[in-house]
CSV table of C-alpha atoms and ligand atoms in Angstrom, one decimal:
chain,number,residue,atom,x,y,z
A,1,MET,CA,-20.2,97.0,-155.7
A,2,SER,CA,-21.1,96.0,-152.2
A,3,ILE,CA,-18.9,97.1,-149.6
A,4,GLN,CA,-18.6,96.1,-146.0
A,5,VAL,CA,-18.6,99.3,-144.0
A,6,VAL,CA,-19.3,100.2,-140.5
A,7,PRO,CA,-22.4,102.3,-139.8
A,8,TRP,CA,-21.2,105.5,-139.0
A,9,LEU,CA,-19.6,108.6,-141.2
A,10,SER,CA,-17.2,111.3,-140.2
A,11,PRO,CA,-16.7,114.8,-141.7
A,12,SER,CA,-13.4,113.4,-143.5
A,13,SER,CA,-14.8,110.2,-144.7
A,14,LEU,CA,-17.7,112.4,-146.2
A,15,THR,CA,-14.9,114.7,-147.9
A,16,ALA,CA,-13.1,111.7,-149.0
A,17,PHE,CA,-16.2,110.2,-150.6
A,18,SER,CA,-16.9,113.3,-152.6
A,19,ASP,CA,-13.4,113.7,-153.7
A,20,CYS,CA,-12.6,110.2,-155.0
A,21,LYS,CA,-14.5,106.7,-154.3
A,22,GLN,CA,-11.2,104.9,-154.7
A,23,GLN,CA,-9.4,107.1,-152.1
A,24,TRP,CA,-12.3,106.8,-149.7
A,25,LYS,CA,-12.3,102.9,-150.3
A,26,TRP,CA,-8.7,102.5,-149.4
A,27,GLY,CA,-8.5,105.1,-146.8
A,28,TYR,CA,-12.1,104.1,-144.8
A,29,ALA,CA,-13.6,101.2,-146.0
A,30,ASP,CA,-10.4,99.4,-146.1
A,31,GLY,CA,-8.4,101.5,-143.3
A,32,TYR,CA,-5.2,101.6,-145.0
A,33,ARG,CA,-2.3,104.0,-143.7
A,34,SER,CA,0.8,105.0,-145.5
A,35,MET,CA,3.8,104.2,-143.4
A,36,GLY,CA,5.6,107.2,-145.0
A,37,ARG,CA,5.6,110.0,-142.8
A,38,SER,CA,5.2,113.7,-143.7
A,39,SER,CA,6.7,116.5,-141.2
A,40,VAL,CA,3.7,118.9,-142.4
A,41,PHE,CA,1.2,116.4,-141.2
A,42,ASP,CA,3.0,115.4,-138.1
A,43,VAL,CA,3.4,119.0,-137.2
A,44,GLY,CA,-0.2,119.3,-136.7
A,45,SER,CA,-0.9,116.1,-134.8
A,46,GLY,CA,1.8,117.0,-132.4
A,47,VAL,CA,0.6,120.6,-132.0
A,48,HIS,CA,-3.0,119.1,-131.3
A,49,ILE,CA,-1.5,116.8,-128.5
A,50,GLY,CA,0.2,119.9,-127.0
A,51,LEU,CA,-3.0,122.0,-127.1
A,52,ALA,CA,-5.2,119.1,-125.9
A,53,ALA,CA,-2.9,118.9,-122.8
A,54,SER,CA,-2.8,122.7,-122.3
A,55,TYR,CA,-6.6,122.9,-122.3
A,56,ARG,CA,-6.6,119.8,-119.6
A,57,GLY,CA,-4.6,122.1,-117.6
A,58,GLU,CA,-1.3,120.3,-118.0
A,59,ASP,CA,2.0,121.5,-119.7
A,60,GLY,CA,1.6,121.4,-123.5
A,61,LEU,CA,5.2,121.6,-124.5
A,62,VAL,CA,6.1,118.6,-122.1
A,63,ALA,CA,3.2,116.5,-123.7
A,64,PHE,CA,4.2,117.7,-127.2
A,65,GLU,CA,7.9,116.6,-126.7
A,66,ALA,CA,6.7,113.3,-125.1
A,67,TRP,CA,4.7,112.5,-128.2
A,68,VAL,CA,7.5,113.3,-130.4
A,69,ASP,CA,9.8,110.8,-128.6
A,70,ALA,CA,7.4,108.1,-128.4
A,71,GLU,CA,7.0,108.6,-132.5
A,72,VAL,CA,11.0,108.4,-132.7
A,73,ALA,CA,11.2,105.3,-130.7
A,74,LYS,CA,8.0,103.5,-132.5
A,75,THR,CA,9.5,104.4,-135.9
A,76,GLU,CA,13.3,103.0,-134.7
A,77,ARG,CA,11.3,100.0,-133.8
A,78,PHE,CA,9.6,99.4,-137.1
A,79,MET,CA,12.8,99.9,-138.7
A,80,GLU,CA,14.3,97.1,-136.6
A,81,ALA,CA,11.7,94.6,-137.2
A,82,GLY,CA,10.4,95.4,-140.8
A,83,GLY,CA,13.4,94.3,-142.9
A,84,ASP,CA,15.7,96.1,-145.4
A,85,ASP,CA,12.7,97.5,-147.3
A,86,ILE,CA,10.7,98.8,-144.7
A,87,ALA,CA,13.9,100.3,-143.0
A,88,ARG,CA,14.6,102.0,-146.2
A,89,ALA,CA,11.1,103.4,-146.7
A,90,LEU,CA,11.3,104.6,-143.2
A,91,GLU,CA,14.7,106.3,-143.1
A,92,SER,CA,13.8,109.8,-143.5
A,93,ASP,CA,11.2,109.7,-140.9
A,94,LEU,CA,13.5,110.2,-138.3
A,95,GLU,CA,14.8,113.3,-139.9
A,96,SER,CA,11.4,114.4,-140.3
A,97,LEU,CA,10.3,113.9,-136.6
A,98,GLU,CA,13.3,116.2,-135.7
A,99,GLU,CA,11.9,119.0,-138.2
A,100,THR,CA,8.7,118.6,-136.3
A,101,ARG,CA,9.9,118.7,-133.1
A,102,ALA,CA,11.6,122.1,-133.9
A,103,LEU,CA,8.9,123.6,-135.6
A,104,GLY,CA,6.2,122.4,-133.3
A,105,SER,CA,7.6,123.3,-130.2
A,106,VAL,CA,8.2,126.7,-131.7
A,107,MET,CA,4.3,127.1,-132.5
A,108,LEU,CA,3.3,126.0,-129.1
A,109,GLU,CA,5.6,128.3,-127.1
A,110,GLN,CA,4.4,131.4,-129.3
A,111,TYR,CA,0.7,130.3,-128.8
A,112,PHE,CA,1.0,129.8,-125.1
A,113,SER,CA,2.4,133.4,-124.7
A,114,TRP,CA,-0.1,134.8,-127.1
A,115,PHE,CA,-3.4,133.7,-125.9
A,116,VAL,CA,-2.7,134.3,-121.9
A,117,ALA,CA,-6.1,135.5,-121.2
A,118,GLU,CA,-9.0,133.6,-122.7
A,119,SER,CA,-12.6,133.8,-121.7
A,120,PHE,CA,-13.2,130.1,-122.1
A,121,GLU,CA,-14.5,127.7,-119.5
A,122,VAL,CA,-13.4,124.5,-120.8
A,123,LEU,CA,-16.2,121.8,-120.8
A,124,ALA,CA,-14.5,119.0,-122.4
A,125,VAL,CA,-11.0,118.2,-124.4
A,126,GLU,CA,-10.4,115.6,-127.0
A,127,ARG,CA,-13.8,113.9,-127.2
A,128,ARG,CA,-14.9,111.2,-129.9
A,129,LEU,CA,-18.7,112.0,-130.1
A,130,GLU,CA,-21.7,110.4,-132.1
A,131,ARG,CA,-25.0,111.3,-132.8
A,132,THR,CA,-27.7,109.3,-134.9
A,133,ILE,CA,-28.4,110.9,-138.4
A,134,PRO,CA,-32.4,111.2,-138.4
A,135,GLY,CA,-34.1,109.0,-140.9
A,136,THR,CA,-31.1,106.2,-140.6
A,137,ASP,CA,-29.8,104.0,-137.9
A,138,TRP,CA,-26.1,105.1,-138.7
A,139,THR,CA,-24.2,107.7,-136.6
A,140,LEU,CA,-22.1,110.7,-137.5
A,141,ALA,CA,-19.1,110.6,-135.5
A,142,CYS,CA,-16.5,113.5,-134.8
A,143,ILE,CA,-13.4,113.9,-132.7
A,144,ILE,CA,-13.8,117.4,-131.0
A,145,ASP,CA,-10.8,119.1,-129.9
A,146,ALA,CA,-12.6,120.8,-127.1
A,147,VAL,CA,-15.8,122.3,-126.3
A,148,VAL,CA,-16.0,125.6,-124.3
A,149,ARG,CA,-18.5,128.3,-122.7
A,150,ASP,CA,-17.2,131.5,-123.9
A,151,HIS,CA,-18.0,134.3,-121.4
A,152,SER,CA,-17.1,136.9,-124.0
A,153,ARG,CA,-20.1,135.8,-126.1
A,154,SER,CA,-22.9,135.8,-123.3
A,155,GLY,CA,-21.7,132.5,-122.0
A,156,ARG,CA,-22.6,130.6,-125.3
A,157,ILE,CA,-21.1,127.3,-126.0
A,158,TYR,CA,-18.8,126.6,-129.0
A,159,VAL,CA,-16.5,123.9,-130.3
A,160,LEU,CA,-13.0,124.8,-130.4
A,161,GLU,CA,-11.6,123.7,-133.4
A,162,HIS,CA,-7.4,123.7,-133.3
A,163,LYS,CA,-6.1,123.9,-137.0
A,164,THR,CA,-2.5,124.2,-138.2
A,165,PHE,CA,-2.2,126.0,-141.6
A,166,SER,CA,0.5,127.3,-144.2
A,167,ARG,CA,-2.3,129.4,-146.0
A,168,PHE,CA,-5.1,130.7,-144.4
A,169,GLU,CA,-8.5,130.8,-146.5
A,170,GLU,CA,-10.9,132.4,-144.4
A,171,TRP,CA,-13.7,132.4,-147.1
A,172,TYR,CA,-14.0,128.5,-146.9
A,173,LEU,CA,-14.3,128.5,-143.1
A,174,TYR,CA,-18.0,129.5,-143.5
A,175,LYS,CA,-18.6,126.8,-145.9
A,176,ASP,CA,-16.7,123.9,-144.4
A,177,GLN,CA,-19.4,121.4,-143.3
A,178,GLN,CA,-16.9,119.8,-140.9
A,179,PHE,CA,-17.6,122.7,-138.6
A,180,VAL,CA,-21.3,122.3,-139.0
A,181,ALA,CA,-20.8,118.7,-137.9
A,182,GLU,CA,-18.8,119.4,-135.0
A,183,ALA,CA,-21.3,121.8,-133.5
A,184,TRP,CA,-24.2,119.5,-134.3
A,185,VAL,CA,-22.7,116.3,-132.7
A,186,ALA,CA,-21.3,118.4,-129.6
A,187,GLU,CA,-24.8,119.1,-128.6
A,188,THR,CA,-25.0,115.3,-127.4
A,189,LEU,CA,-22.4,116.5,-124.6
A,190,VAL,CA,-24.1,119.7,-123.4
A,191,ASP,CA,-27.8,120.2,-122.4
A,192,GLU,CA,-28.1,123.3,-124.4
A,193,ARG,CA,-27.6,124.4,-128.1
A,194,VAL,CA,-24.1,124.9,-129.5
A,195,ALA,CA,-23.8,128.1,-131.0
A,196,GLY,CA,-21.1,127.0,-133.5
A,197,VAL,CA,-17.1,126.8,-134.0
A,198,ILE,CA,-14.2,128.8,-133.0
A,199,TYR,CA,-11.7,128.2,-135.4
A,200,ASN,CA,-8.3,128.6,-133.6
A,201,GLY,CA,-5.7,128.4,-136.3
A,202,LEU,CA,-1.8,128.5,-135.9
A,203,ARG,CA,0.6,129.0,-138.7
A,204,LYS,CA,3.2,126.4,-139.5
A,205,ALA,CA,6.1,128.8,-139.7
A,206,PHE,CA,9.0,129.8,-137.5
A,207,PRO,CA,8.2,133.7,-136.4
A,208,GLU,CA,11.5,134.9,-137.9
A,209,ARG,CA,10.7,133.6,-141.4
A,210,THR,CA,7.4,135.2,-141.8
A,211,LYS,CA,5.7,138.7,-141.9
A,212,LYS,CA,2.2,137.2,-141.6
A,213,ASP,CA,0.2,136.7,-138.3
A,214,LEU,CA,1.0,133.5,-136.6
A,215,PHE,CA,-2.7,133.0,-135.3
A,216,GLU,CA,-6.0,133.4,-136.8
A,217,ARG,CA,-9.0,133.0,-134.6
A,218,ARG,CA,-12.7,133.2,-135.9
A,219,TYR,CA,-16.1,132.6,-134.7
A,220,ILE,CA,-18.0,130.6,-137.0
A,221,ASP,CA,-22.0,130.2,-136.0
A,222,VAL,CA,-24.0,127.5,-137.3
A,223,ASN,CA,-27.8,127.6,-138.0
A,224,ARG,CA,-30.4,125.0,-138.6
A,225,ALA,CA,-30.4,125.6,-142.3
A,226,GLN,CA,-26.6,124.5,-142.4
A,227,ILE,CA,-27.6,121.5,-140.2
A,228,ASN,CA,-30.2,120.4,-142.3
A,229,ALA,CA,-28.0,120.8,-145.3
A,230,LEU,CA,-25.4,118.6,-143.8
A,231,LEU,CA,-27.9,115.9,-142.8
A,232,ARG,CA,-29.2,115.7,-146.5
A,233,ARG,CA,-25.7,115.2,-147.4
A,234,LEU,CA,-25.0,112.6,-144.9
A,235,ARG,CA,-28.4,110.6,-145.7
A,236,GLY,CA,-27.3,110.8,-149.4
A,237,MET,CA,-23.9,108.9,-148.8
A,238,GLN,CA,-25.5,106.6,-146.5
A,239,LYS,CA,-28.0,105.7,-149.0
A,240,GLN,CA,-25.3,105.2,-151.7
A,241,LEU,CA,-23.1,103.1,-149.3
A,242,THR,CA,-26.0,100.6,-148.6
A,243,SER,CA,-27.1,100.4,-152.2
A,244,GLY,CA,-25.3,97.3,-153.0
A,245,SER,CA,-24.4,99.1,-156.5
A,246,LEU,CA,-21.7,101.5,-155.3
A,247,ALA,CA,-19.3,101.9,-158.3
A,248,ILE,CA,-15.9,102.2,-157.0
A,249,TYR,CA,-12.8,103.5,-159.4
A,250,PRO,CA,-10.0,106.2,-159.3
A,251,GLU,CA,-11.4,109.8,-160.1
A,252,PRO,CA,-8.5,111.8,-160.9
A,253,SER,CA,-7.9,115.4,-160.4
A,254,LEU,CA,-4.8,117.8,-159.9
A,255,ALA,CA,-6.2,119.1,-156.7
A,256,LYS,CA,-7.4,115.9,-155.1
A,257,CYS,CA,-4.3,113.6,-156.4
A,258,ARG,CA,-1.6,116.1,-155.0
A,259,TYR,CA,-2.4,115.4,-151.6
A,260,CYS,CA,-3.5,111.8,-151.7
A,261,GLN,CA,-1.5,109.0,-150.0
A,262,PHE,CA,-2.7,106.7,-152.6
A,263,LYS,CA,-0.7,108.1,-155.5
A,264,GLU,CA,1.7,104.9,-156.2
A,265,PRO,CA,-1.2,102.1,-155.5
A,266,CYS,CA,-3.4,104.2,-157.9
A,267,ASP,CA,-1.1,104.4,-160.7
A,268,LEU,CA,-0.5,100.7,-160.6
A,269,LEU,CA,-4.0,100.1,-160.5
A,270,LEU,CA,-4.8,102.5,-163.5
A,271,ARG,CA,-2.0,100.7,-165.5
A,272,GLY,CA,-3.4,97.2,-164.6
A,273,ASP,CA,-0.4,96.3,-162.4
A,274,ASP,CA,-0.5,94.3,-158.9
A,275,TYR,CA,-1.3,97.6,-156.5
A,276,GLN,CA,-2.3,95.0,-153.7
A,277,GLU,CA,1.4,93.8,-153.3
A,278,TYR,CA,2.3,97.6,-153.0
A,279,LEU,CA,-0.4,98.3,-150.4
A,280,ASP,CA,0.8,95.2,-148.3
A,281,LEU,CA,4.1,96.4,-148.3
A,282,MET,CA,3.9,100.1,-147.8
A,283,PHE,CA,0.7,100.8,-145.8
A,284,THR,CA,-0.8,99.1,-142.6
A,285,LYS,CA,-4.2,98.8,-141.9
A,286,ARG,CA,-5.7,101.0,-139.2
A,287,GLY,CA,-5.3,99.3,-135.7
A,288,ASP,CA,-3.3,96.4,-136.7
A,289,ASP,CA,0.3,97.9,-135.8
A,290,GLY,CA,-0.4,100.1,-132.8
A,291,ARG,CA,0.3,103.3,-135.1
B,1,LIG,S1,-4.3,109.3,-156.5
B,1,LIG,FE1,-6.2,110.6,-157.2
B,1,LIG,S2,-7.2,109.2,-158.3
B,1,LIG,FE2,-6.0,108.0,-157.1
B,1,LIG,S3,-7.0,107.3,-155.3
B,1,LIG,FE3,-5.8,109.2,-155.1
B,1,LIG,S4,-7.4,110.8,-155.2
B,1,LIG,FE4,-8.3,109.1,-156.4
């Protein structure tokens, strides 16, 4: 199958492509996004907004609240304009956003009181960066949360990567090629080597409801061999996408399907039913709705 694709890759598209080609096609080649909202994912988005504001020297809590307010207003507009089916589908979103407001503001308050004295010099915040993949005319694009010079580490430069998590799986941090990609792409921003990534984890939990640590911070150094392994994988994906003979089909597995936003249209496709009608009704295409 020949697919019209933009000539850039990202760490998340790389993962989706490896996980399931159908999920990748709908999510990245076609750009579909579910209109349904999950507070689990929204807490992460909102907390990122608050942290970005804070590392810019602004009030992170104010930025977070403003983001929730804007999302509430946007959802209400959608419900008014979308007719009965859309309104019903989005009913639970307003409730979900209030859950997000409660949890996200507590997470940020705890974070701001916890990490009061950091050894960071902030060089950049929330930047989309691209770097040409050697041997191709495609680029690797990453959205970087922040780039910092860490004076507690001889002034070396790191990407600061915020993550919200429910379960902390430290072993995977050192395999995750998202971090390799970010460190490599961030070198376009600074005129020196980027040493790696600081994983800056915030647990998605109210403090009174957990006995576990609320924050996990780890330094993940990135070396040349890891970068070369990533570049080989990127070139392999680019080659498949431009081959003109890419096979696209659902590749079900419990672990991947559990978190997939395309479960319902995928069921319809597998049963030979009209999945396109469902996509048109329940999904938007990135960029065409302002969301
Ligand atoms: S539900 Fe599973 S098989 Fe279907 S698109 Fe998603 S990941 Fe692929």
